[in-house]
PDB file of N, CA and C in Angstrom:
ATOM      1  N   UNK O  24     139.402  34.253 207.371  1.00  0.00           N
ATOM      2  CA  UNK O  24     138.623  35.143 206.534  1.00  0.00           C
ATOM      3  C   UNK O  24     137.597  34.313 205.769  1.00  0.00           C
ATOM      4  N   UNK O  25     136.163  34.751 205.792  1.00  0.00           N
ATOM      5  CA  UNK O  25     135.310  33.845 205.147  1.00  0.00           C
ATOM      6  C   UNK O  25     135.056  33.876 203.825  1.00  0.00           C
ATOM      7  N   UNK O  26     134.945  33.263 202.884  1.00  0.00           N
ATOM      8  CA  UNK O  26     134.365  33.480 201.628  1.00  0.00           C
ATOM      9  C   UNK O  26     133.067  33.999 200.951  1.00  0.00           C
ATOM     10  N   UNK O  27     133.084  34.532 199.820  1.00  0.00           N
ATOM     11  CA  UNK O  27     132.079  34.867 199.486  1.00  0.00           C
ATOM     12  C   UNK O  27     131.617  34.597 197.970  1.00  0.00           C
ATOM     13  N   UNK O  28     130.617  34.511 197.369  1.00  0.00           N
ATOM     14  CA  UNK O  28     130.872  34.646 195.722  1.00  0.00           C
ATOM     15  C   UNK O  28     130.534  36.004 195.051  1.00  0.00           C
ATOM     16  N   UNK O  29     131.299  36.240 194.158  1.00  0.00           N
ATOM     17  CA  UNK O  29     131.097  37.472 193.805  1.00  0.00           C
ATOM     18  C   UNK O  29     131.134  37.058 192.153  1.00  0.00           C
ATOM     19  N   UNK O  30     129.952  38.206 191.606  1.00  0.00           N
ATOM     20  CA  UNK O  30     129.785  37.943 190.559  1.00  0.00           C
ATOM     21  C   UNK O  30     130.988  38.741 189.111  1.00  0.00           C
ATOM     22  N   UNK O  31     131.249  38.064 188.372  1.00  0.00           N
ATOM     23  CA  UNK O  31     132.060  38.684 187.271  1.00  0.00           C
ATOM     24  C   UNK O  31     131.616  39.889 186.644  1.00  0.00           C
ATOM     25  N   UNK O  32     132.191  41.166 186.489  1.00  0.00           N
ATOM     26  CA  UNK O  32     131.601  41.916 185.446  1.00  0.00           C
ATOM     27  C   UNK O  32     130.919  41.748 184.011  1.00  0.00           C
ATOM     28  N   UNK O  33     131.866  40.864 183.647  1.00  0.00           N
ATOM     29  CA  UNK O  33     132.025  40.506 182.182  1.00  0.00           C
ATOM     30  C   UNK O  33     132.862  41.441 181.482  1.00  0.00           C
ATOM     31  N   UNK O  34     133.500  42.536 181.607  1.00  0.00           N
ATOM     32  CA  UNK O  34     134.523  42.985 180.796  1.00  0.00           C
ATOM     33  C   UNK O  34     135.969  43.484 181.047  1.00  0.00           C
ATOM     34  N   UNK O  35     136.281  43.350 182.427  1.00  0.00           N
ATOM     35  CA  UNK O  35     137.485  43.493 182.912  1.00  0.00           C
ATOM     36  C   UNK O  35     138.280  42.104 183.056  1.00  0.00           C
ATOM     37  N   UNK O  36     139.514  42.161 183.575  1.00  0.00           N
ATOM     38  CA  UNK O  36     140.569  41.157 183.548  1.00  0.00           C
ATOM     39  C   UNK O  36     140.331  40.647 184.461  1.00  0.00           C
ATOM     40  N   UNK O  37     140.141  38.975 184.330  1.00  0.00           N
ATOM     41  CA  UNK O  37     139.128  38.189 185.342  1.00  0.00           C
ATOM     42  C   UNK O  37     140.034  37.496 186.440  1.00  0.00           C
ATOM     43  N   UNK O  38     141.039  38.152 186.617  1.00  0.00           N
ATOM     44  CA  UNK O  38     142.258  38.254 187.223  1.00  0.00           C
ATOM     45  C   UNK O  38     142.046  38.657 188.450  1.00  0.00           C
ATOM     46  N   UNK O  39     141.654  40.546 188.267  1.00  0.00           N
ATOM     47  CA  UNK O  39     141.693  41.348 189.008  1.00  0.00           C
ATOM     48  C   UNK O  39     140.471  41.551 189.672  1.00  0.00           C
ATOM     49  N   UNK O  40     140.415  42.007 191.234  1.00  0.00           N
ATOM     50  CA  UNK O  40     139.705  42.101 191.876  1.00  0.00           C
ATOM     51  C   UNK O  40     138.531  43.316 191.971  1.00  0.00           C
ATOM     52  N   UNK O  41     138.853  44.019 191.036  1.00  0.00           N
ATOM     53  CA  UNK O  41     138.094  44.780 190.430  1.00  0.00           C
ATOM     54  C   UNK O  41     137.417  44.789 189.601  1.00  0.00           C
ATOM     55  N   UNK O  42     137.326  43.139 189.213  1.00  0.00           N
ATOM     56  CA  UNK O  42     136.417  42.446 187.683  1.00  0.00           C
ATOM     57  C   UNK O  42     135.121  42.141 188.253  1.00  0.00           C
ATOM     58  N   UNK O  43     134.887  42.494 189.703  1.00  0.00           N
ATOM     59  CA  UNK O  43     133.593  41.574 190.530  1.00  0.00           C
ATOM     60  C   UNK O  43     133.386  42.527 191.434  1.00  0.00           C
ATOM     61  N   UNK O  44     132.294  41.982 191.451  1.00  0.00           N
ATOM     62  CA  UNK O  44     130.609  42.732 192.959  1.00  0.00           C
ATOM     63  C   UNK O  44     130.655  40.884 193.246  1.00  0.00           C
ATOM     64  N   UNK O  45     130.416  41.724 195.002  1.00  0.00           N
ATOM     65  CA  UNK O  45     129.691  41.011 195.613  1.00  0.00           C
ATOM     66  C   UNK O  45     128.514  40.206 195.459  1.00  0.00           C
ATOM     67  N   UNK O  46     127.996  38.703 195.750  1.00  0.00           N
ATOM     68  CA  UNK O  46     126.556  38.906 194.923  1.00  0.00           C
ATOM     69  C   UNK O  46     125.874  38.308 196.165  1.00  0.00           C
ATOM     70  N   UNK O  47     124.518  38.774 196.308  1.00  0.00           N
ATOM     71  CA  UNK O  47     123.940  38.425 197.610  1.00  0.00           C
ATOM     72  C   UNK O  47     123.776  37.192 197.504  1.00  0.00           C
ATOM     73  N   UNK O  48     124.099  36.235 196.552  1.00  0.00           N
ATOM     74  CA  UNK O  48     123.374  34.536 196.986  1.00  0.00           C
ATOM     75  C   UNK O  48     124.051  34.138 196.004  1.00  0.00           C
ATOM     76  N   UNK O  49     124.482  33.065 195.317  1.00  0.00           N
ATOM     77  CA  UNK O  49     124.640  32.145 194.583  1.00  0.00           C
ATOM     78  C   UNK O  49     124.573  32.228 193.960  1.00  0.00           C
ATOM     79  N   UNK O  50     125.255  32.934 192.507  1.00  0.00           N
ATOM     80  CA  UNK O  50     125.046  33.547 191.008  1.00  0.00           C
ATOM     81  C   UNK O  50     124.186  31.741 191.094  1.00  0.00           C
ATOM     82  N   UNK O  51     123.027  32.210 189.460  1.00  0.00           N
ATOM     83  CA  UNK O  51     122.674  31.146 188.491  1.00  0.00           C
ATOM     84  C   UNK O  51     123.863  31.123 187.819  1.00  0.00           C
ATOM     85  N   UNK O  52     124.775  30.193 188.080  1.00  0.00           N
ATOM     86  CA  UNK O  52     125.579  29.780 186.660  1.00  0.00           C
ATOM     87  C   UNK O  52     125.334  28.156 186.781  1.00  0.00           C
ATOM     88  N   UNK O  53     124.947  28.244 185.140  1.00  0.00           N
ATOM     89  CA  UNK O  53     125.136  27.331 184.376  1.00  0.00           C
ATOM     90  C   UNK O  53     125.883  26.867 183.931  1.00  0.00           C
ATOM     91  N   UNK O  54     126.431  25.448 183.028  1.00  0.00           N
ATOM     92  CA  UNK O  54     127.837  25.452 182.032  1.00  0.00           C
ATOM     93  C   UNK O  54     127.770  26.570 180.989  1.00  0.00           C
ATOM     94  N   UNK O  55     128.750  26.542 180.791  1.00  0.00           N
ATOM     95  CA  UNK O  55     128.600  27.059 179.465  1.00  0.00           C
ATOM     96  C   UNK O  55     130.186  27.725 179.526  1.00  0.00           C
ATOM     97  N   UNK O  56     130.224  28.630 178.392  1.00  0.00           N
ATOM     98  CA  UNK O  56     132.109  29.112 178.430  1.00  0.00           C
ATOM     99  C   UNK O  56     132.407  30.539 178.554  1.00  0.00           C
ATOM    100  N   UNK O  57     131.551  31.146 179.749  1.00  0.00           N
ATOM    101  CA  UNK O  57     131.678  32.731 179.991  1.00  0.00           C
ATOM    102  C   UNK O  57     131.409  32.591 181.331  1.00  0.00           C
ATOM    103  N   UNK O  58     132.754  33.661 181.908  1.00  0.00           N
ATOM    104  CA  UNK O  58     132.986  33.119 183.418  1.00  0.00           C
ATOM    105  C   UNK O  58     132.086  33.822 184.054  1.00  0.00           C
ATOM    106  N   UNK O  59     131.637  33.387 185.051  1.00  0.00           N
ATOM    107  CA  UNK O  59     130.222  33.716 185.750  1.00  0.00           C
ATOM    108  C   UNK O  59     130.736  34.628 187.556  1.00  0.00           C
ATOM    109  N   UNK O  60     131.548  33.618 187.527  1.00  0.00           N
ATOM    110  CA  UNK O  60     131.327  34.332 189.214  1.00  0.00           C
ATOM    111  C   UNK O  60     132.382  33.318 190.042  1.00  0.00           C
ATOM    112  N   UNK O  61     132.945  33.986 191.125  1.00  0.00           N
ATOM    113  CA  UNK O  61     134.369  33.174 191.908  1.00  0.00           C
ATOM    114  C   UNK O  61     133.974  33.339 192.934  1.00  0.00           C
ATOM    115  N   UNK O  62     134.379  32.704 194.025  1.00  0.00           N
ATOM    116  CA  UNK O  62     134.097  32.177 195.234  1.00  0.00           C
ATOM    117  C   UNK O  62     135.503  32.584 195.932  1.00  0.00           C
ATOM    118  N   UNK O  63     135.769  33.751 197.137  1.00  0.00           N
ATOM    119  CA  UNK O  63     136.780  33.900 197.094  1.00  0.00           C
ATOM    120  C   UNK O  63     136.560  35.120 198.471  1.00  0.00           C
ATOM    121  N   UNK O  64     137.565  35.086 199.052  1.00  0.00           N
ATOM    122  CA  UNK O  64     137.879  35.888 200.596  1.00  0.00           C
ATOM    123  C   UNK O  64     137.501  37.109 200.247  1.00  0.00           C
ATOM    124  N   UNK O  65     137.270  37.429 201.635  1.00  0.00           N
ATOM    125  CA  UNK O  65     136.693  38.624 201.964  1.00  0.00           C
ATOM    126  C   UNK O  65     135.205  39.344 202.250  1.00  0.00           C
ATOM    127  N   UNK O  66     134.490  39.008 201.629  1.00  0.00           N
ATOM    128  CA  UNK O  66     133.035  39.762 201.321  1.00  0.00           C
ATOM    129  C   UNK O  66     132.621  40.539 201.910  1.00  0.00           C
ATOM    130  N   UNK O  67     133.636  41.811 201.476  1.00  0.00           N
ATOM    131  CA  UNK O  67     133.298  43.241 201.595  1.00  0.00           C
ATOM    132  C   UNK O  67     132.668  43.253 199.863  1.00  0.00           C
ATOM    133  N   UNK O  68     133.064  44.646 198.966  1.00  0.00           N
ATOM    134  CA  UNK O  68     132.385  45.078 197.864  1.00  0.00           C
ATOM    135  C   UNK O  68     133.200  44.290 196.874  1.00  0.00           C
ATOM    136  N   UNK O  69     134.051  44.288 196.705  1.00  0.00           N
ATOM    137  CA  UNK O  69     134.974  43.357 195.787  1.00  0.00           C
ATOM    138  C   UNK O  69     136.035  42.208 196.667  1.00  0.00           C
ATOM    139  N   UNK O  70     136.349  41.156 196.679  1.00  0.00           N
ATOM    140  CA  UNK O  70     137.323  40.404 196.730  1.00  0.00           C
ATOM    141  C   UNK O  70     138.353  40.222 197.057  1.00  0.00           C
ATOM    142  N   UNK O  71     138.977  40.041 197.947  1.00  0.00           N
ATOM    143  CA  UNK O  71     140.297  40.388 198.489  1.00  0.00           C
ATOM    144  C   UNK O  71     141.466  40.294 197.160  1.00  0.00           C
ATOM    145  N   UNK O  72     142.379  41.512 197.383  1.00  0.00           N
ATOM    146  CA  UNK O  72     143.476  41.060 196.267  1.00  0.00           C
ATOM    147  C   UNK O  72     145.018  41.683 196.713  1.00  0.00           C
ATOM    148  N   UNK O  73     145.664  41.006 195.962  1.00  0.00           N
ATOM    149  CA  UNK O  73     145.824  40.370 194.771  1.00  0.00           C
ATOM    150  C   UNK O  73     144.984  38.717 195.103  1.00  0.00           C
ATOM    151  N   UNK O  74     144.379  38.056 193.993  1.00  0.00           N
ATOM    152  CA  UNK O  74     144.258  36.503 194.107  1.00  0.00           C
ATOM    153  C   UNK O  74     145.358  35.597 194.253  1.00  0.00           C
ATOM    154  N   UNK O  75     145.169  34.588 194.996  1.00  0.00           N
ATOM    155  CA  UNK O  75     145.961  33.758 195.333  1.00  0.00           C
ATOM    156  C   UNK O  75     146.443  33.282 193.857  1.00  0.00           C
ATOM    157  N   UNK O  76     147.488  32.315 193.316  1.00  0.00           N
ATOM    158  CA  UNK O  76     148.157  31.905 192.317  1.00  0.00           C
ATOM    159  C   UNK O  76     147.130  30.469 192.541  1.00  0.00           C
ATOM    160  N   UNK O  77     146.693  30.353 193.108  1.00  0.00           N
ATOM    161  CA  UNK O  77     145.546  28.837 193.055  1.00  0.00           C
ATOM    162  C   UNK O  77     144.367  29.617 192.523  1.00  0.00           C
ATOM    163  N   UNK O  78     143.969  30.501 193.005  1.00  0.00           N
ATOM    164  CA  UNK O  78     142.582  31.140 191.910  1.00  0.00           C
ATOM    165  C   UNK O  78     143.386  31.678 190.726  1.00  0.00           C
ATOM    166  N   UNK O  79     143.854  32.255 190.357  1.00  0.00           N
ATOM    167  CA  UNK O  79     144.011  32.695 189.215  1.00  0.00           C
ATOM    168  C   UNK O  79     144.270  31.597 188.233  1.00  0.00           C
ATOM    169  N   UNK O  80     145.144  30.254 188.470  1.00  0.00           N
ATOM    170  CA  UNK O  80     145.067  29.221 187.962  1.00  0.00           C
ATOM    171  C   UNK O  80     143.901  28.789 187.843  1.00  0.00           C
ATOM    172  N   UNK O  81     142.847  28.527 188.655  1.00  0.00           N
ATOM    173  CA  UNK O  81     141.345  28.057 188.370  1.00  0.00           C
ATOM    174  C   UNK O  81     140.797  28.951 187.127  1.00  0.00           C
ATOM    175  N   UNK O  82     140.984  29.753 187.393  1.00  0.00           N
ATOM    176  CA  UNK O  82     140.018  31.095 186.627  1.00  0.00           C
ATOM    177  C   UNK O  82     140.527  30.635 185.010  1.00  0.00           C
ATOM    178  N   UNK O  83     142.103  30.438 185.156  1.00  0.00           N
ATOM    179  CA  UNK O  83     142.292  29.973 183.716  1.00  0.00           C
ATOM    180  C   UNK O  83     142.016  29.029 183.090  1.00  0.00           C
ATOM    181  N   UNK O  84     142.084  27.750 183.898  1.00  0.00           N
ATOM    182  CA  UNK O  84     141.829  26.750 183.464  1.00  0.00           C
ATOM    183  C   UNK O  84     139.952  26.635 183.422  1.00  0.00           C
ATOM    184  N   UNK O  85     139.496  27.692 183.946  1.00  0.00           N
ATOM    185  CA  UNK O  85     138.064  27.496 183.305  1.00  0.00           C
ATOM    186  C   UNK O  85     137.611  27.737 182.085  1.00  0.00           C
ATOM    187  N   UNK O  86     138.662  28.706 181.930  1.00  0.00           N
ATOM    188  CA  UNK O  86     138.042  29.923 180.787  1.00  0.00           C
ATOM    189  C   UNK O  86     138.611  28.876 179.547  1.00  0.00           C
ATOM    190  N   UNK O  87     139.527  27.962 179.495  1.00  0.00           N
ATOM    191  CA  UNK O  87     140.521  27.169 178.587  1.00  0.00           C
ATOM    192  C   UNK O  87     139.508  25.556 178.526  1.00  0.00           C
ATOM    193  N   UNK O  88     138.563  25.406 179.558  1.00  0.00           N
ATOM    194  CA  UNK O  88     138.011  24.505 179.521  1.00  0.00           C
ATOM    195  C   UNK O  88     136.614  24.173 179.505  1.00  0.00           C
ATOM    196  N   UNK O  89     136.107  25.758 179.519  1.00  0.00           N
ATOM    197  CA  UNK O  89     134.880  25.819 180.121  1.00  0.00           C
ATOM    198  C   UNK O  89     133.959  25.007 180.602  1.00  0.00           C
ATOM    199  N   UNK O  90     134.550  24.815 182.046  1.00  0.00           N
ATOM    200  CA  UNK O  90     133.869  23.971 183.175  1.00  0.00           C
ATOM    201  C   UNK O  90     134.440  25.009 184.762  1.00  0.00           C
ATOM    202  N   UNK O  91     133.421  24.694 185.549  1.00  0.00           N
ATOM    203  CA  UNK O  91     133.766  24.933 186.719  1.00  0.00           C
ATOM    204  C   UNK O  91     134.419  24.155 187.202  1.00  0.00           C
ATOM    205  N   UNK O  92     135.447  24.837 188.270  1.00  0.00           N
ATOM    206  CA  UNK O  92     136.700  24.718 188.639  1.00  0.00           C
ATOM    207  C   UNK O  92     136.923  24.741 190.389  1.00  0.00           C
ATOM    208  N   UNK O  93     137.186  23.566 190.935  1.00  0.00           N
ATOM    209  CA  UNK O  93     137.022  23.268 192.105  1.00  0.00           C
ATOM    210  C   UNK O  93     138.415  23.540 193.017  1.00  0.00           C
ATOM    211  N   UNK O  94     138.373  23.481 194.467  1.00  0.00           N
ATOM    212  CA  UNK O  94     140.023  23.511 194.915  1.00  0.00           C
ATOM    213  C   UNK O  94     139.499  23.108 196.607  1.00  0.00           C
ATOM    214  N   UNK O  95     140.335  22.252 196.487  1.00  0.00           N
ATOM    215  CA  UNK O  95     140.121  21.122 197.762  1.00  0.00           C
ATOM    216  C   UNK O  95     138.788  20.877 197.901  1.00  0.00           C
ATOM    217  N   UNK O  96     138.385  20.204 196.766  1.00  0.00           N
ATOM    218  CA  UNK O  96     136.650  19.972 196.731  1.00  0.00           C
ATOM    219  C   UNK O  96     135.131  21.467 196.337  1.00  0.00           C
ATOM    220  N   UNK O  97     136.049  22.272 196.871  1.00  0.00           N
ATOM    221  CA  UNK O  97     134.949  23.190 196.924  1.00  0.00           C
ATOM    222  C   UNK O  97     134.986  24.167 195.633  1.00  0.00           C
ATOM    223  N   UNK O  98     133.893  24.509 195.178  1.00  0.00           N
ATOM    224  CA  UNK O  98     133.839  25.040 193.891  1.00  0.00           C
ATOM    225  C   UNK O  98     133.914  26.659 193.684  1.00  0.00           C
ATOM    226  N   UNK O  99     134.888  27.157 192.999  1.00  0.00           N
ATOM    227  CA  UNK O  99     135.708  28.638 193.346  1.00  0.00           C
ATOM    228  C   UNK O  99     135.705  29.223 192.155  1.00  0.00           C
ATOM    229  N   UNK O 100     135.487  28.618 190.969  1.00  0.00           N
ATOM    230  CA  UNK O 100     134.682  28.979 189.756  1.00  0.00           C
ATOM    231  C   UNK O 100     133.755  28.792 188.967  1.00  0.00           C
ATOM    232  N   UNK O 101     132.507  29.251 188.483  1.00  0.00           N
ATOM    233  CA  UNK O 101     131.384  29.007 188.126  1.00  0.00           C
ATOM    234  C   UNK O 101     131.835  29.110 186.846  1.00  0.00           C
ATOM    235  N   UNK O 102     131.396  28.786 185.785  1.00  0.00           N
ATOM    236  CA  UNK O 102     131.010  29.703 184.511  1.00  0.00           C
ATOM    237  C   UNK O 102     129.520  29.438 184.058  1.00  0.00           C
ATOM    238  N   UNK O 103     129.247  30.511 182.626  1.00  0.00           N
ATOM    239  CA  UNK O 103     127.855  30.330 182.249  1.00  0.00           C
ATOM    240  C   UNK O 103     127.669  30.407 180.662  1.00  0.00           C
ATOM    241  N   UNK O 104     126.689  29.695 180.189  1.00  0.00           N
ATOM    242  CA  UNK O 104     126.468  30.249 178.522  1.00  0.00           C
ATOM    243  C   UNK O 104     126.831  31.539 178.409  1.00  0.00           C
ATOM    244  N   UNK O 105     127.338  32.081 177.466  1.00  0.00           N
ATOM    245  CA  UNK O 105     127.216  33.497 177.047  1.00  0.00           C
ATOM    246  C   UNK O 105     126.217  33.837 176.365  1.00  0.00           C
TER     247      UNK O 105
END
């Protein structure tokens, strides 16, 4: 199954696969400490789910560190200034 990035809503549980759209290209994220957008199976309209226990761990440890968050090299969480 190929990946895709899909962008964050900004107000749902950044958990769930219903927190994100699809995004046609490469969100702009920047650093900063507001999660931007995940990199993650499927790319139909939202994201395959439930998330694996390796993304949902990323997702936290971004939001706790605000930095993007890599897994076997490749980068699966963005974040951005708020």
């Amino acid at each position: 199954m190929a990946n895709c990035w899909y962008a964050y809503n900004g107000v749902g549980d950044p958990t769930q696969a219903v927190s994100y759209s699809l995004a046609s290209s490469l969100p702009s994220c920047l650093n900063g400490c507001a999660l931007c957008a995940i990199f993650a199976p499927n790319c139909a309209a939202i994201p395959a789910s439930p998330f694996s226990d390796d993304l949902k761990t990323a997702i936290a440890n971004a939001l706790s560190t605000c930095m993007h968050q890599t897994l076997n090299g490749v980068t699966v969480v963005a974040m951005k200034a708020s």
